[in-house]
Amino acid sequence: MAATPPAHLSPRKRPRQARAAATLDAIFEATIQVLLAEGLHRLTTTRVAERAGVSVGTMYQYFPNKQSLLYALNERYLDIVAEKVEKACRDKHGASTAEMVEALIDAYWRAKTERSDVTRALYRSAVELDNEALIEAFAQRVDAATIAMLSSASDASYVDLALINTTLLTVIFGTVRNVFERNLPTMLEADIRNQLATMCLSYLKAARIPEV
Amino acid sequence: MAATPPAHLSPRKRPRQARAAATLDAIFEATIQVLLAEGLHRLTTTRVAERAGVSVGTMYQYFPNKQSLLYALNERYLDIVAEKVEKACRDKHGASTAEMVEALIDAYWRAKTERSDVTRALYRSAVELDNEALIEAFAQRVDAATIAMLSSASDASYVDLALINTTLLTVIFGTVRNVFERNLPTMLEADIRNQLATMCLSYLKAARIPEV
DNA sequence: CCAATATATGAACAATCCTTCGCTTTGAGG
DNA sequence: CCTCAAAGCGAAGGATTGTTCATATATTGG
């Protein structure tokens, strides 16, 4: 992710030995686990360290404070999601609009579903975190990828693709989040997913400039 | 809201004198203000009481703990929003689908926009709050209202209205939230609002059973 | 005007929590 | 093998927070 973290959220140093890299992984994993098992308000530096099997002091050698740990965690996660979406977009370059929409929703949905508990935990961990810039960078990255894809569509072109594209992403992101915050039956979730695809597609059809 | 709060979140007692009612109002208002000015992690019982101009002890006479205060606040808020949506639905009974969609989005969007800072503060206050039942009750209440409205549409009827309706609401709720979490320029917000209406409408058009 | 009840007070307590720092252990390069 | 930098340790300090309770004041119905 391009966004440079605000100074007070930047990591203190990067790991130089393999041992340190492993420690960092353990810390991140422990953070997720504590988040899941205890919730954000019981997420303690000590608890995370304990769960990771390291000492608090070790944690503070990499992160200047608790927030920066959560920031880094979100950064990691968003990076992975963005990559998946970008790949999906590249793969559908030049395809039909229907295929594109389906692939986009599929990639994003799948990325969030793979470990839906983690997804939910991270949504919550981000509260009160000064990560607007992070979200913005993520949004713009995905925005660029989908615009590139859509403008290569074999069966349509649009007057105001920028707006259409932003709308599309806002709707998809928001819907996915909303579905996961409530705890809907899996079947209904799947149904909504499909309906969402239908909705996006009919939106694009209504907005396109007919081919000559 | 129908949902009975979990025992540990129920208020301790209701105000019986006018004085007490005023105190409660002050406490709620203070909670919002502290939430806005300091954020959730600095929302302290003492701080809230101070801002409300009452003593901590007073607060604890009505709420058994901090969470129950936030729960009650959300309850209040959701009740207001639900009422507005219900009213909009009643007013458009028997109208055209286009009018309905426009009115629905308008009502919900307006309810959230009126004090968008408060909206955002409340979204955050609900994190880590055991309010699933509350959200569910809200969702079902709105669901019932919109289903009643849509099934009275003068120009369309649908095969699986239940699913279509749930999808519609999930998309609208999610999109609105997503727009408010990011801090988009007001102009763009308005544009997206309109695009969302277009999208919902074309979705409904695609899904309807043609009149005979 | 007088109980009886409802409200309000706020100092004090016990429980965490974040962060630091002096110290030890481990790893890598020469 | 030896040395220096990297990594790891964890008790302790300082600060904050949620909640209680003994006490004081206000309101109401009779």
PDB file of N, CA, C and O in Angstrom, chain A residues 124-173:
ATOM      1  N   ARG A 124     -13.544  -4.274  12.866  1.00  0.00           N
ATOM      2  CA  ARG A 124     -13.685  -3.655  14.176  1.00  0.00           C
ATOM      3  C   ARG A 124     -12.385  -3.070  14.683  1.00  0.00           C
ATOM      4  O   ARG A 124     -12.375  -2.047  15.357  1.00  0.00           O
ATOM      5  N   SER A 125     -11.291  -3.739  14.367  1.00  0.00           N
ATOM      6  CA  SER A 125     -10.006  -3.247  14.849  1.00  0.00           C
ATOM      7  C   SER A 125      -9.700  -1.877  14.277  1.00  0.00           C
ATOM      8  O   SER A 125      -8.930  -1.108  14.843  1.00  0.00           O
ATOM      9  N   ALA A 126     -10.322  -1.570  13.159  1.00  0.00           N
ATOM     10  CA  ALA A 126      -9.992  -0.324  12.470  1.00  0.00           C
ATOM     11  C   ALA A 126     -10.701   0.876  13.081  1.00  0.00           C
ATOM     12  O   ALA A 126     -10.383   2.018  12.773  1.00  0.00           O
ATOM     13  N   VAL A 127     -11.654   0.594  13.962  1.00  0.00           N
ATOM     14  CA  VAL A 127     -12.392   1.696  14.563  1.00  0.00           C
ATOM     15  C   VAL A 127     -11.442   2.564  15.367  1.00  0.00           C
ATOM     16  O   VAL A 127     -10.585   2.073  16.081  1.00  0.00           O
ATOM     17  N   GLU A 128     -11.603   3.835  15.244  1.00  0.00           N
ATOM     18  CA  GLU A 128     -10.801   4.764  16.036  1.00  0.00           C
ATOM     19  C   GLU A 128      -9.328   4.687  15.687  1.00  0.00           C
ATOM     20  O   GLU A 128      -8.469   5.060  16.478  1.00  0.00           O
ATOM     21  N   LEU A 129      -9.065   4.145  14.520  1.00  0.00           N
ATOM     22  CA  LEU A 129      -7.688   4.076  14.072  1.00  0.00           C
ATOM     23  C   LEU A 129      -7.529   5.162  13.018  1.00  0.00           C
ATOM     24  O   LEU A 129      -8.416   5.379  12.209  1.00  0.00           O
ATOM     25  N   ASP A 130      -6.412   5.827  13.042  1.00  0.00           N
ATOM     26  CA  ASP A 130      -6.217   6.946  12.125  1.00  0.00           C
ATOM     27  C   ASP A 130      -5.782   6.409  10.762  1.00  0.00           C
ATOM     28  O   ASP A 130      -4.684   6.656  10.291  1.00  0.00           O
ATOM     29  N   ASN A 131      -6.688   5.681  10.139  1.00  0.00           N
ATOM     30  CA  ASN A 131      -6.290   4.983   8.927  1.00  0.00           C
ATOM     31  C   ASN A 131      -7.040   5.441   7.678  1.00  0.00           C
ATOM     32  O   ASN A 131      -7.176   4.691   6.720  1.00  0.00           O
ATOM     33  N   GLU A 132      -7.526   6.655   7.709  1.00  0.00           N
ATOM     34  CA  GLU A 132      -8.231   7.162   6.536  1.00  0.00           C
ATOM     35  C   GLU A 132      -7.364   7.078   5.299  1.00  0.00           C
ATOM     36  O   GLU A 132      -7.818   6.682   4.221  1.00  0.00           O
ATOM     37  N   ALA A 133      -6.119   7.468   5.451  1.00  0.00           N
ATOM     38  CA  ALA A 133      -5.209   7.464   4.310  1.00  0.00           C
ATOM     39  C   ALA A 133      -5.052   6.042   3.762  1.00  0.00           C
ATOM     40  O   ALA A 133      -4.980   5.827   2.554  1.00  0.00           O
ATOM     41  N   LEU A 134      -5.029   5.096   4.668  1.00  0.00           N
ATOM     42  CA  LEU A 134      -4.879   3.700   4.271  1.00  0.00           C
ATOM     43  C   LEU A 134      -6.073   3.258   3.421  1.00  0.00           C
ATOM     44  O   LEU A 134      -5.913   2.694   2.330  1.00  0.00           O
ATOM     45  N   ILE A 135      -7.247   3.532   3.912  1.00  0.00           N
ATOM     46  CA  ILE A 135      -8.464   3.182   3.198  1.00  0.00           C
ATOM     47  C   ILE A 135      -8.496   3.885   1.840  1.00  0.00           C
ATOM     48  O   ILE A 135      -8.837   3.282   0.821  1.00  0.00           O
ATOM     49  N   GLU A 136      -8.110   5.134   1.865  1.00  0.00           N
ATOM     50  CA  GLU A 136      -8.132   5.910   0.634  1.00  0.00           C
ATOM     51  C   GLU A 136      -7.191   5.300  -0.402  1.00  0.00           C
ATOM     52  O   GLU A 136      -7.534   5.162  -1.577  1.00  0.00           O
ATOM     53  N   ALA A 137      -6.010   4.932   0.032  1.00  0.00           N
ATOM     54  CA  ALA A 137      -5.043   4.323  -0.876  1.00  0.00           C
ATOM     55  C   ALA A 137      -5.586   3.022  -1.444  1.00  0.00           C
ATOM     56  O   ALA A 137      -5.468   2.739  -2.642  1.00  0.00           O
ATOM     57  N   PHE A 138      -6.192   2.242  -0.588  1.00  0.00           N
ATOM     58  CA  PHE A 138      -6.803   0.991  -1.035  1.00  0.00           C
ATOM     59  C   PHE A 138      -7.885   1.265  -2.069  1.00  0.00           C
ATOM     60  O   PHE A 138      -7.917   0.645  -3.140  1.00  0.00           O
ATOM     61  N   ALA A 139      -8.751   2.208  -1.754  1.00  0.00           N
ATOM     62  CA  ALA A 139      -9.850   2.530  -2.656  1.00  0.00           C
ATOM     63  C   ALA A 139      -9.334   2.965  -4.020  1.00  0.00           C
ATOM     64  O   ALA A 139      -9.820   2.516  -5.066  1.00  0.00           O
ATOM     65  N   GLN A 140      -8.316   3.799  -4.002  1.00  0.00           N
ATOM     66  CA  GLN A 140      -7.810   4.304  -5.283  1.00  0.00           C
ATOM     67  C   GLN A 140      -7.109   3.213  -6.087  1.00  0.00           C
ATOM     68  O   GLN A 140      -7.166   3.201  -7.313  1.00  0.00           O
ATOM     69  N   ARG A 141      -6.481   2.334  -5.365  1.00  0.00           N
ATOM     70  CA  ARG A 141      -5.795   1.243  -6.056  1.00  0.00           C
ATOM     71  C   ARG A 141      -6.810   0.364  -6.775  1.00  0.00           C
ATOM     72  O   ARG A 141      -6.657   0.042  -7.958  1.00  0.00           O
ATOM     73  N   VAL A 142      -7.859  -0.005  -6.055  1.00  0.00           N
ATOM     74  CA  VAL A 142      -8.899  -0.830  -6.652  1.00  0.00           C
ATOM     75  C   VAL A 142      -9.617  -0.060  -7.758  1.00  0.00           C
ATOM     76  O   VAL A 142      -9.927  -0.605  -8.818  1.00  0.00           O
ATOM     77  N   ASP A 143      -9.851   1.209  -7.499  1.00  0.00           N
ATOM     78  CA  ASP A 143     -10.511   2.058  -8.471  1.00  0.00           C
ATOM     79  C   ASP A 143      -9.771   2.015  -9.809  1.00  0.00           C
ATOM     80  O   ASP A 143     -10.368   1.811 -10.871  1.00  0.00           O
ATOM     81  N   ALA A 144      -8.478   2.197  -9.741  1.00  0.00           N
ATOM     82  CA  ALA A 144      -7.674   2.196 -10.960  1.00  0.00           C
ATOM     83  C   ALA A 144      -7.789   0.859 -11.684  1.00  0.00           C
ATOM     84  O   ALA A 144      -7.940   0.809 -12.916  1.00  0.00           O
ATOM     85  N   ALA A 145      -7.748  -0.215 -10.932  1.00  0.00           N
ATOM     86  CA  ALA A 145      -7.804  -1.545 -11.543  1.00  0.00           C
ATOM     87  C   ALA A 145      -9.136  -1.791 -12.241  1.00  0.00           C
ATOM     88  O   ALA A 145      -9.184  -2.287 -13.375  1.00  0.00           O
ATOM     89  N   THR A 146     -10.212  -1.425 -11.598  1.00  0.00           N
ATOM     90  CA  THR A 146     -11.524  -1.704 -12.195  1.00  0.00           C
ATOM     91  C   THR A 146     -11.820  -0.773 -13.364  1.00  0.00           C
ATOM     92  O   THR A 146     -12.455  -1.165 -14.333  1.00  0.00           O
ATOM     93  N   ILE A 147     -11.342   0.454 -13.268  1.00  0.00           N
ATOM     94  CA  ILE A 147     -11.525   1.375 -14.399  1.00  0.00           C
ATOM     95  C   ILE A 147     -10.803   0.830 -15.628  1.00  0.00           C
ATOM     96  O   ILE A 147     -11.342   0.792 -16.735  1.00  0.00           O
ATOM     97  N   ALA A 148      -9.596   0.392 -15.428  1.00  0.00           N
ATOM     98  CA  ALA A 148      -8.828  -0.163 -16.544  1.00  0.00           C
ATOM     99  C   ALA A 148      -9.568  -1.346 -17.151  1.00  0.00           C
ATOM    100  O   ALA A 148      -9.664  -1.491 -18.373  1.00  0.00           O
ATOM    101  N   MET A 149     -10.128  -2.168 -16.276  1.00  0.00           N
ATOM    102  CA  MET A 149     -10.859  -3.327 -16.766  1.00  0.00           C
ATOM    103  C   MET A 149     -12.101  -2.914 -17.537  1.00  0.00           C
ATOM    104  O   MET A 149     -12.305  -3.310 -18.689  1.00  0.00           O
ATOM    105  N   LEU A 150     -12.926  -2.104 -16.904  1.00  0.00           N
ATOM    106  CA  LEU A 150     -14.214  -1.760 -17.510  1.00  0.00           C
ATOM    107  C   LEU A 150     -14.055  -1.014 -18.833  1.00  0.00           C
ATOM    108  O   LEU A 150     -14.844  -1.201 -19.764  1.00  0.00           O
ATOM    109  N   SER A 151     -13.032  -0.183 -18.919  1.00  0.00           N
ATOM    110  CA  SER A 151     -12.886   0.591 -20.151  1.00  0.00           C
ATOM    111  C   SER A 151     -12.387  -0.287 -21.298  1.00  0.00           C
ATOM    112  O   SER A 151     -12.323   0.153 -22.436  1.00  0.00           O
ATOM    113  N   SER A 152     -12.053  -1.509 -20.977  1.00  0.00           N
ATOM    114  CA  SER A 152     -11.635  -2.435 -22.030  1.00  0.00           C
ATOM    115  C   SER A 152     -12.748  -3.395 -22.419  1.00  0.00           C
ATOM    116  O   SER A 152     -12.544  -4.335 -23.186  1.00  0.00           O
ATOM    117  N   ALA A 153     -13.930  -3.154 -21.891  1.00  0.00           N
ATOM    118  CA  ALA A 153     -15.048  -4.088 -22.127  1.00  0.00           C
ATOM    119  C   ALA A 153     -15.328  -4.251 -23.615  1.00  0.00           C
ATOM    120  O   ALA A 153     -15.312  -3.283 -24.374  1.00  0.00           O
ATOM    121  N   SER A 154     -15.588  -5.487 -24.008  1.00  0.00           N
ATOM    122  CA  SER A 154     -15.792  -5.769 -25.431  1.00  0.00           C
ATOM    123  C   SER A 154     -17.176  -5.353 -25.902  1.00  0.00           C
ATOM    124  O   SER A 154     -17.423  -5.222 -27.090  1.00  0.00           O
ATOM    125  N   ASP A 155     -18.092  -5.155 -24.966  1.00  0.00           N
ATOM    126  CA  ASP A 155     -19.480  -4.962 -25.384  1.00  0.00           C
ATOM    127  C   ASP A 155     -20.115  -3.666 -24.897  1.00  0.00           C
ATOM    128  O   ASP A 155     -21.342  -3.527 -24.941  1.00  0.00           O
ATOM    129  N   ALA A 156     -19.328  -2.742 -24.402  1.00  0.00           N
ATOM    130  CA  ALA A 156     -19.950  -1.514 -23.917  1.00  0.00           C
ATOM    131  C   ALA A 156     -18.925  -0.434 -23.661  1.00  0.00           C
ATOM    132  O   ALA A 156     -17.739  -0.706 -23.459  1.00  0.00           O
ATOM    133  N   SER A 157     -19.389   0.815 -23.678  1.00  0.00           N
ATOM    134  CA  SER A 157     -18.566   1.917 -23.193  1.00  0.00           C
ATOM    135  C   SER A 157     -19.489   2.912 -22.516  1.00  0.00           C
ATOM    136  O   SER A 157     -20.690   2.891 -22.740  1.00  0.00           O
ATOM    137  N   TYR A 158     -18.891   3.782 -21.671  1.00  0.00           N
ATOM    138  CA  TYR A 158     -19.732   4.598 -20.803  1.00  0.00           C
ATOM    139  C   TYR A 158     -19.369   6.067 -20.886  1.00  0.00           C
ATOM    140  O   TYR A 158     -18.227   6.423 -21.172  1.00  0.00           O
ATOM    141  N   VAL A 159     -20.373   6.909 -20.639  1.00  0.00           N
ATOM    142  CA  VAL A 159     -20.124   8.347 -20.681  1.00  0.00           C
ATOM    143  C   VAL A 159     -19.254   8.765 -19.508  1.00  0.00           C
ATOM    144  O   VAL A 159     -18.177   9.304 -19.673  1.00  0.00           O
ATOM    145  N   ASP A 160     -19.723   8.499 -18.300  1.00  0.00           N
ATOM    146  CA  ASP A 160     -18.993   8.953 -17.125  1.00  0.00           C
ATOM    147  C   ASP A 160     -18.488   7.747 -16.340  1.00  0.00           C
ATOM    148  O   ASP A 160     -18.968   7.437 -15.257  1.00  0.00           O
ATOM    149  N   LEU A 161     -17.497   7.101 -16.912  1.00  0.00           N
ATOM    150  CA  LEU A 161     -17.039   5.847 -16.314  1.00  0.00           C
ATOM    151  C   LEU A 161     -16.510   6.058 -14.887  1.00  0.00           C
ATOM    152  O   LEU A 161     -16.701   5.212 -14.017  1.00  0.00           O
ATOM    153  N   ALA A 162     -15.877   7.201 -14.658  1.00  0.00           N
ATOM    154  CA  ALA A 162     -15.306   7.448 -13.326  1.00  0.00           C
ATOM    155  C   ALA A 162     -16.391   7.352 -12.252  1.00  0.00           C
ATOM    156  O   ALA A 162     -16.241   6.642 -11.253  1.00  0.00           O
ATOM    157  N   LEU A 163     -17.468   8.050 -12.479  1.00  0.00           N
ATOM    158  CA  LEU A 163     -18.557   8.042 -11.493  1.00  0.00           C
ATOM    159  C   LEU A 163     -19.208   6.676 -11.387  1.00  0.00           C
ATOM    160  O   LEU A 163     -19.465   6.166 -10.295  1.00  0.00           O
ATOM    161  N   ILE A 164     -19.465   6.082 -12.532  1.00  0.00           N
ATOM    162  CA  ILE A 164     -20.082   4.760 -12.540  1.00  0.00           C
ATOM    163  C   ILE A 164     -19.220   3.764 -11.783  1.00  0.00           C
ATOM    164  O   ILE A 164     -19.708   2.973 -10.981  1.00  0.00           O
ATOM    165  N   ASN A 165     -17.950   3.865 -12.010  1.00  0.00           N
ATOM    166  CA  ASN A 165     -17.025   2.930 -11.370  1.00  0.00           C
ATOM    167  C   ASN A 165     -16.982   3.132  -9.852  1.00  0.00           C
ATOM    168  O   ASN A 165     -17.068   2.167  -9.084  1.00  0.00           O
ATOM    169  N   THR A 166     -16.888   4.371  -9.441  1.00  0.00           N
ATOM    170  CA  THR A 166     -16.867   4.652  -8.002  1.00  0.00           C
ATOM    171  C   THR A 166     -18.159   4.164  -7.345  1.00  0.00           C
ATOM    172  O   THR A 166     -18.135   3.572  -6.255  1.00  0.00           O
ATOM    173  N   THR A 167     -19.253   4.420  -7.995  1.00  0.00           N
ATOM    174  CA  THR A 167     -20.536   3.950  -7.459  1.00  0.00           C
ATOM    175  C   THR A 167     -20.520   2.431  -7.310  1.00  0.00           C
ATOM    176  O   THR A 167     -20.884   1.888  -6.263  1.00  0.00           O
ATOM    177  N   LEU A 168     -20.103   1.792  -8.358  1.00  0.00           N
ATOM    178  CA  LEU A 168     -20.064   0.325  -8.347  1.00  0.00           C
ATOM    179  C   LEU A 168     -19.265  -0.182  -7.145  1.00  0.00           C
ATOM    180  O   LEU A 168     -19.724  -1.066  -6.404  1.00  0.00           O
ATOM    181  N   LEU A 169     -18.101   0.387  -6.952  1.00  0.00           N
ATOM    182  CA  LEU A 169     -17.253  -0.086  -5.857  1.00  0.00           C
ATOM    183  C   LEU A 169     -17.843   0.262  -4.491  1.00  0.00           C
ATOM    184  O   LEU A 169     -17.818  -0.555  -3.563  1.00  0.00           O
ATOM    185  N   THR A 170     -18.369   1.456  -4.380  1.00  0.00           N
ATOM    186  CA  THR A 170     -18.970   1.842  -3.104  1.00  0.00           C
ATOM    187  C   THR A 170     -20.092   0.886  -2.737  1.00  0.00           C
ATOM    188  O   THR A 170     -20.212   0.435  -1.599  1.00  0.00           O
ATOM    189  N   VAL A 171     -20.901   0.569  -3.719  1.00  0.00           N
ATOM    190  CA  VAL A 171     -22.025  -0.331  -3.474  1.00  0.00           C
ATOM    191  C   VAL A 171     -21.523  -1.730  -3.095  1.00  0.00           C
ATOM    192  O   VAL A 171     -21.994  -2.325  -2.121  1.00  0.00           O
ATOM    193  N   ILE A 172     -20.580  -2.227  -3.831  1.00  0.00           N
ATOM    194  CA  ILE A 172     -20.089  -3.579  -3.555  1.00  0.00           C
ATOM    195  C   ILE A 172     -19.432  -3.648  -2.182  1.00  0.00           C
ATOM    196  O   ILE A 172     -19.750  -4.507  -1.355  1.00  0.00           O
ATOM    197  N   PHE A 173     -18.532  -2.717  -1.910  1.00  0.00           N
ATOM    198  CA  PHE A 173     -17.846  -2.712  -0.611  1.00  0.00           C
ATOM    199  C   PHE A 173     -18.861  -2.617   0.523  1.00  0.00           C
ATOM    200  O   PHE A 173     -18.794  -3.358   1.508  1.00  0.00           O
TER     201      PHE A 173
END
